[in-house]
N, CA and C of each residue as an Amber inpcrd file, in Angstrom:
protein
   375
  10.9130000  32.9150000  -8.6670000  10.5350000  31.8910000  -9.5500000
   9.0650000  31.9060000  -9.9270000   8.4150000  32.8610000  -9.4490000
   6.9990000  33.1370000  -9.5560000   6.6230000  32.9410000 -11.0360000
   7.5320000  33.5580000 -11.8640000   7.2080000  33.7790000 -13.3340000
   7.4810000  32.5610000 -14.1870000   8.1710000  31.4370000 -13.6050000
   8.3890000  30.2880000 -14.1860000   7.0730000  29.5160000 -14.3790000
   7.0200000  28.9320000 -15.4960000   5.7760000  27.9500000 -15.7460000
   6.1920000  26.6310000 -15.8320000   5.4170000  25.7430000 -15.3420000
   5.7700000  24.3070000 -15.2190000   4.7200000  23.6340000 -16.2950000
   5.1770000  22.8570000 -17.0310000   4.4850000  22.0960000 -18.0540000
   4.6310000  20.5900000 -17.7990000   3.5610000  19.7550000 -17.9800000
   3.6980000  18.4030000 -17.8810000   4.4550000  17.9000000 -19.0500000
   5.2140000  16.8600000 -19.0190000   6.0340000  16.3620000 -20.0400000
   5.1070000  15.9020000 -21.2980000   3.9030000  15.3090000 -20.9050000
   3.0430000  14.7990000 -21.8380000   2.4130000  15.9610000 -22.6860000
   2.0880000  16.9540000 -21.9980000   1.5850000  18.2930000 -22.7500000
   2.5500000  18.6660000 -23.7180000   3.8320000  18.8090000 -23.3830000
   4.8680000  19.1800000 -24.3520000   5.1380000  18.1030000 -25.5650000
   5.0600000  16.8420000 -25.1510000   5.2840000  15.8960000 -26.2420000
   3.9830000  15.9290000 -27.2240000   2.8960000  16.2200000 -26.6010000
   1.6600000  16.2800000 -27.5190000   1.8470000  17.4100000 -28.4050000
   2.2450000  18.5470000 -27.9540000   2.2620000  19.7740000 -28.7380000
   3.3320000  19.4850000 -29.8300000   4.4230000  18.7770000 -29.5650000
   5.5560000  18.3410000 -30.6000000   5.0680000  17.4400000 -31.5920000
   4.2420000  16.5570000 -31.1170000   3.6950000  15.5440000 -32.0450000
   2.9340000  16.2110000 -33.0720000   2.0950000  17.1740000 -32.6680000
   1.2460000  17.9140000 -33.6150000   1.9080000  18.7160000 -34.5380000
   3.0600000  19.0920000 -34.3360000   3.7550000  19.9940000 -35.4420000
   4.1460000  19.2610000 -36.6230000   4.1150000  19.8090000 -37.8280000
   4.2950000  19.0830000 -38.9910000   5.7680000  18.9470000 -39.0310000
   6.2070000  17.8890000 -39.7410000   7.8370000  17.5490000 -39.7110000
   8.5670000  18.6610000 -40.4890000   9.6980000  19.0480000 -40.0690000
  10.4900000  20.0700000 -40.7170000  10.6390000  19.6530000 -42.2500000
  10.7180000  20.6140000 -43.0140000  10.9120000  20.4040000 -44.5400000
  12.3380000  20.7590000 -44.9180000  13.2260000  19.8620000 -45.4630000
  14.4540000  20.2760000 -45.9140000  14.3410000  21.2810000 -46.9880000
  15.4240000  22.0890000 -47.0560000  15.4470000  23.2320000 -48.0120000
  15.2700000  22.7960000 -49.4180000  15.8990000  21.7210000 -49.6570000
  15.8340000  21.1670000 -51.0490000  14.5300000  20.5370000 -51.5820000
  13.6350000  20.2750000 -50.4990000  12.2670000  19.7400000 -50.7630000
  11.2530000  20.7850000 -51.0180000  11.5520000  22.0800000 -50.9200000
  10.7060000  23.1610000 -51.1660000  10.7390000  23.6420000 -52.5910000
   9.7130000  24.0290000 -53.1830000   9.8170000  24.6640000 -54.5030000
  10.3430000  25.9820000 -54.3030000  10.6110000  26.6900000 -55.3470000
  11.4390000  28.1000000 -55.1720000  10.3290000  29.1100000 -54.5350000
   9.1060000  28.9960000 -54.8140000   8.1230000  29.9210000 -54.2360000
   8.0040000  29.7450000 -52.7180000   7.9390000  28.3380000 -52.3130000
   7.6900000  28.1370000 -50.8580000   9.0210000  28.4220000 -50.0410000
  10.1640000  28.3390000 -50.7760000  11.5260000  28.6750000 -50.1300000
  11.5330000  30.2330000 -49.8400000  11.2010000  30.7850000 -50.8510000
  11.2570000  32.4080000 -50.8310000  10.2750000  32.8080000 -49.6330000
   9.0830000  32.1690000 -49.6940000   8.0960000  32.6420000 -48.7110000
   8.6220000  32.2190000 -47.2550000   9.1600000  31.0360000 -47.0460000
   9.8020000  30.7170000 -45.8400000  10.8400000  31.5190000 -45.4050000
  11.7670000  31.9190000 -46.2910000  12.9770000  32.8590000 -45.8270000
  12.3220000  34.2880000 -45.4630000  11.4030000  34.7360000 -46.2050000
  10.7290000  36.0210000 -45.8880000  10.1010000  35.9930000 -44.4740000
   9.4630000  34.7230000 -44.2550000   8.7190000  34.8500000 -43.0320000
   9.8510000  34.6590000 -41.8200000  10.8770000  33.8510000 -42.0170000
  11.8280000  33.8560000 -41.0300000  12.5840000  35.2380000 -40.6780000
  12.7920000  35.9030000 -41.8920000  13.3840000  37.2710000 -41.7160000
  12.4560000  38.1890000 -40.7650000  11.1060000  38.0140000 -41.1730000
  10.2300000  38.8750000 -40.3280000  10.0970000  38.4460000 -38.8420000
  10.2180000  36.9580000 -38.7210000  10.2080000  36.4590000 -37.3440000
  11.4400000  36.9410000 -36.5060000  12.4970000  36.9670000 -37.2170000
  13.8360000  37.3840000 -36.3800000  13.6300000  38.7940000 -36.2250000
  13.2060000  39.6900000 -37.2910000  13.0970000  41.0070000 -36.9750000
  12.1590000  41.3490000 -35.8910000  10.9930000  40.6810000 -35.8020000
  10.0910000  40.9140000 -34.6710000  10.6370000  40.5080000 -33.4010000
  11.4010000  39.3710000 -33.2950000  12.0800000  38.8660000 -32.0640000
  13.0930000  39.9350000 -31.5620000  13.7660000  40.6060000 -32.6530000
  14.7450000  41.5030000 -32.1580000  14.1360000  42.8410000 -31.7460000
  13.0830000  43.1940000 -32.3080000  12.3320000  44.3320000 -31.8490000
  11.6050000  44.2990000 -30.5020000  11.3700000  42.9420000 -30.1750000
  10.6630000  42.7780000 -28.8860000  11.6550000  42.2010000 -27.7980000
  12.9800000  42.3590000 -28.2060000  14.1170000  41.9570000 -27.3690000
  13.9620000  40.4060000 -26.8070000  13.3020000  39.7500000 -27.8010000
  13.6010000  38.2320000 -27.5170000  14.7760000  37.5640000 -28.2530000
  15.3380000  38.4310000 -29.1280000  16.5670000  38.0050000 -29.8350000
  17.3710000  39.1310000 -29.6750000  18.6800000  38.8360000 -29.2870000
  19.7760000  39.8430000 -29.0110000  20.7370000  39.5790000 -30.0340000
  21.2420000  40.6820000 -30.6410000  22.3870000  40.3830000 -31.6090000
  23.6990000  39.8360000 -30.8460000  24.4420000  38.9230000 -31.6070000
  25.5720000  38.3250000 -30.9040000  26.6180000  39.3580000 -30.5580000
  26.8130000  40.5930000 -31.3180000  27.7070000  41.5100000 -30.7870000
  27.3900000  42.0460000 -29.5190000  26.1580000  42.2920000 -29.3370000
  25.6080000  42.7480000 -28.0460000  25.7840000  41.8740000 -26.7950000
  25.7160000  40.5470000 -27.1040000  25.8240000  39.4320000 -26.1720000
  27.3070000  39.3710000 -25.7790000  28.1760000  39.3850000 -26.7270000
  29.6870000  39.4520000 -26.5850000  30.1570000  40.6510000 -25.7010000
  29.5830000  41.8330000 -26.2070000  30.0750000  43.0220000 -25.4020000
  29.4370000  42.8800000 -23.8580000  28.3750000  42.4350000 -23.7100000
  27.6870000  42.4440000 -22.2390000  28.5980000  41.2720000 -21.4190000
  28.7360000  40.1910000 -22.2270000  29.5100000  39.1490000 -21.4870000
  30.9900000  39.5500000 -21.1190000  31.6060000  40.3290000 -22.0170000
  32.9720000  40.8680000 -21.7480000  33.0060000  41.7990000 -20.5310000
  31.8280000  42.6840000 -20.4920000  31.6680000  43.5210000 -19.2660000
  31.5770000  42.8400000 -18.0160000  30.7270000  41.6310000 -18.1440000
  30.3620000  40.7850000 -16.9100000  31.6710000  40.2490000 -16.6020000
  32.4580000  39.5570000 -17.5050000  33.6980000  38.7330000 -17.0430000
  34.8070000  39.7120000 -16.5400000  34.8300000  40.8410000 -17.0070000
  35.8000000  41.8230000 -16.3130000  35.3840000  42.3160000 -15.0330000
  34.1960000  42.4510000 -14.6970000  33.5680000  42.7680000 -13.2910000
  33.9920000  41.5990000 -12.4400000  33.6700000  40.3650000 -12.8800000
  33.9120000  39.1750000 -11.9540000  35.4120000  38.9510000 -11.6930000
  36.1870000  39.0630000 -12.6780000  37.5880000  38.8200000 -12.4910000
  38.1270000  39.9340000 -11.6240000  37.6660000  41.2110000 -11.7450000
  38.1040000  42.3510000 -10.9120000  37.8150000  41.9500000  -9.3820000
  36.6700000  41.5790000  -9.1250000  36.2000000  41.2480000  -7.6660000
  37.0610000  39.9410000  -7.2770000  37.3590000  39.0190000  -8.0520000
  37.9930000  37.8340000  -7.7040000  39.3480000  38.1610000  -7.2890000
  39.9370000  39.1880000  -8.0470000  41.3920000  39.3670000  -7.9660000
  41.6200000  40.0940000  -6.4760000  40.5640000  40.7790000  -6.0400000
  40.7100000  41.5850000  -4.7320000  40.3990000  40.6370000  -3.6210000
  39.8600000  39.4950000  -3.7520000  39.3320000  38.5890000  -2.7260000
  40.4040000  38.0680000  -1.9460000  41.5190000  37.6950000  -2.3310000
  42.5190000  37.1120000  -1.3040000  43.0690000  38.2780000  -0.3340000
  43.2810000  39.4000000  -0.8360000  43.5610000  40.5800000   0.1010000
  42.5440000  40.8280000   1.0290000  41.2150000  40.8080000   0.6770000
  40.1370000  41.0530000   1.6480000  40.1110000  39.9970000   2.7230000
  40.4060000  38.6560000   2.2150000  40.1830000  37.4350000   3.1490000
  41.3440000  37.6260000   4.1990000  42.6350000  38.0910000   3.7280000
  43.7030000  37.9670000   4.4640000  43.7090000  39.2010000   5.5640000
  43.2130000  40.4220000   4.9680000  43.2390000  41.6720000   5.8660000
  41.9880000  41.6060000   6.6360000  40.8990000  41.3440000   6.2530000
  39.5700000  41.5950000   7.0530000  39.2060000  40.3060000   7.7480000
  39.4750000  39.1640000   7.3200000  39.0490000  37.8650000   7.9340000
  40.2350000  37.1040000   8.6210000  41.2970000  37.6450000   8.4730000
  42.5950000  37.0230000   9.2700000  42.9220000  35.6290000   8.7720000
  42.6690000  35.4500000   7.4890000  42.9750000  34.1120000   6.8590000
  44.5750000  33.9960000   6.8230000  44.8340000  32.7690000   7.1120000
  46.4350000  32.4750000   7.0310000  46.9650000  32.5280000   5.7180000
  48.3550000  32.8270000   5.5670000  48.8780000  32.9680000   4.2910000
  48.7820000  31.7700000   3.3940000  48.8910000  30.5790000   4.0610000
  48.8800000  29.4090000   3.2020000  47.4940000  29.3530000   2.5940000
  46.3420000  29.5880000   3.2650000  45.0520000  29.5620000   2.8900000
  44.6550000  30.6270000   1.7920000  45.3950000  31.7920000   2.0600000
  45.3050000  32.8510000   1.0450000  45.9850000  32.3630000  -0.3630000
  46.9360000  31.7800000  -0.1050000  47.6620000  31.2170000  -1.4220000
  47.0130000  30.3140000  -2.1170000  46.2120000  29.4870000  -1.3280000
  45.4830000  28.3550000  -1.9640000  44.1760000  29.1330000  -2.8090000
  43.6010000  30.1340000  -2.0900000  42.5390000  30.8090000  -2.7610000
  43.0040000  31.6560000  -3.9470000  44.1360000  32.0510000  -3.9570000
  44.6360000  32.8370000  -5.0010000  44.9170000  31.8380000  -6.1950000
  45.5220000  30.7000000  -5.8080000  45.5860000  29.6900000  -6.8830000
  44.3080000  29.2280000  -7.6040000  43.2180000  29.0700000  -6.7890000
  41.9440000  28.7610000  -7.2940000  41.4320000  29.8650000  -8.2250000
  41.5720000  31.1640000  -7.7250000  41.0800000  32.2390000  -8.5500000
  41.9080000  32.3970000  -9.8370000  43.2280000  32.0750000  -9.7640000
  44.0050000  32.0740000 -11.0060000  43.5860000  31.1500000 -12.0310000
  43.2680000  29.9540000 -11.5860000  42.8380000  28.9250000 -12.4600000
  41.4750000  29.2670000 -13.1110000  40.4980000  29.9180000 -12.1470000
  39.1860000  30.2950000 -12.6920000  39.3820000  31.4000000 -13.6640000
  40.2720000  32.4300000 -13.3750000  40.3760000  33.4070000 -14.5180000
  40.8880000  32.9430000 -15.7140000  41.9060000  32.0320000 -15.7150000
  42.3060000  31.4880000 -16.8890000  41.3400000  30.6240000 -17.7480000
  40.3390000  29.9530000 -16.9350000  39.4220000  29.2830000 -17.5920000
  38.3460000  30.2710000 -18.1920000  38.0900000  31.2720000 -17.5150000
  37.1100000  32.4490000 -18.2260000  37.7690000  32.9630000 -19.3680000
  39.1510000  33.2270000 -19.4930000  39.7910000  33.8000000 -20.5330000
  39.7500000  32.7720000 -21.6840000  40.0350000  31.5040000 -21.4550000
  40.0710000  30.3400000 -22.4410000  38.5970000  30.2430000 -23.0570000
  37.5480000  30.3200000 -22.2310000  36.1480000  30.1510000 -22.8210000
  35.7950000  31.3820000 -23.6590000  36.2960000  32.5260000 -23.1690000
  35.9460000  33.7810000 -23.9930000  36.6240000  33.5320000 -25.2930000
  38.0070000  33.2510000 -25.2940000  38.6810000  33.0980000 -26.4280000
  38.1500000  32.1390000 -27.5060000  37.7090000  30.9310000 -26.8270000
  37.2040000  29.8660000 -27.6940000  35.8650000  30.4210000 -28.2850000
  35.0310000  31.0490000 -27.4910000  33.7560000  31.6140000 -28.2540000
  34.0910000  32.5510000 -29.3740000  35.0010000  33.3980000 -29.0460000
  35.3190000  34.2520000 -30.0270000  35.8620000  33.5710000 -31.3920000
  36.5170000  32.5040000 -31.0820000  37.0540000  31.6930000 -32.4000000
  35.9170000  31.0340000 -33.0040000  35.0020000  30.4180000 -32.2430000
  33.8420000  29.7450000 -32.8020000  33.0990000  30.9190000 -33.5940000
  32.8740000  32.1280000 -33.1140000  32.0440000  33.1380000 -33.9160000
  32.8120000  33.2910000 -35.3550000  34.0830000  33.6560000 -35.2740000
  34.9320000  33.8380000 -36.2810000  34.8060000  32.6930000 -37.4340000
  34.6370000  31.4630000 -36.8880000  34.6060000  30.0840000 -37.7250000
  33.1880000  30.2270000 -38.4840000  32.1380000  30.6310000 -37.6450000
  30.8350000  30.6450000 -38.1070000  30.5010000  31.6090000 -39.2010000
  31.2080000  32.8170000 -39.0830000  31.2170000  33.9290000 -40.0190000
  31.9550000  33.4330000 -41.1990000  33.0680000  32.8830000 -41.1680000
  33.8350000  32.4230000 -42.3560000  32.9810000  31.3130000 -43.1810000
  32.2650000  30.3420000 -42.4280000  31.4450000  29.4460000 -43.1510000
  30.3220000  30.0740000 -43.8260000  29.7260000  31.0500000 -43.2580000
  28.6520000  31.7800000 -43.8710000  29.0580000  32.4550000 -45.2280000
  30.2100000  32.7820000 -45.2820000  30.7120000  33.6430000 -46.5880000
  30.8860000  32.6010000 -47.5930000
């Protein structure tokens, strides 16, 4: 936690109060709108180059790798608890049930996130 910075709420609010109000896209003239979009593209490009912004496909791939690793470890846990820790069969069964529920929740969330991504792509088109 050494790298975490703490800010006073009053400092944060002061900064936000000093920002100009956001302008709706329809309120900009064509030249301002073009300049704004160009600056946003450059900002996003810079954030991607400096690894502050990660493409969604990379995030999905990394999350899938992470989820598979977690599920794999969780699936072996009941056997380890029974064999190495001497856990009673009823307790092992309860652990297995909890792990199954957790695995189903992970699968559901991954599926929902994928569906949300597809919805967003369709709306953008």
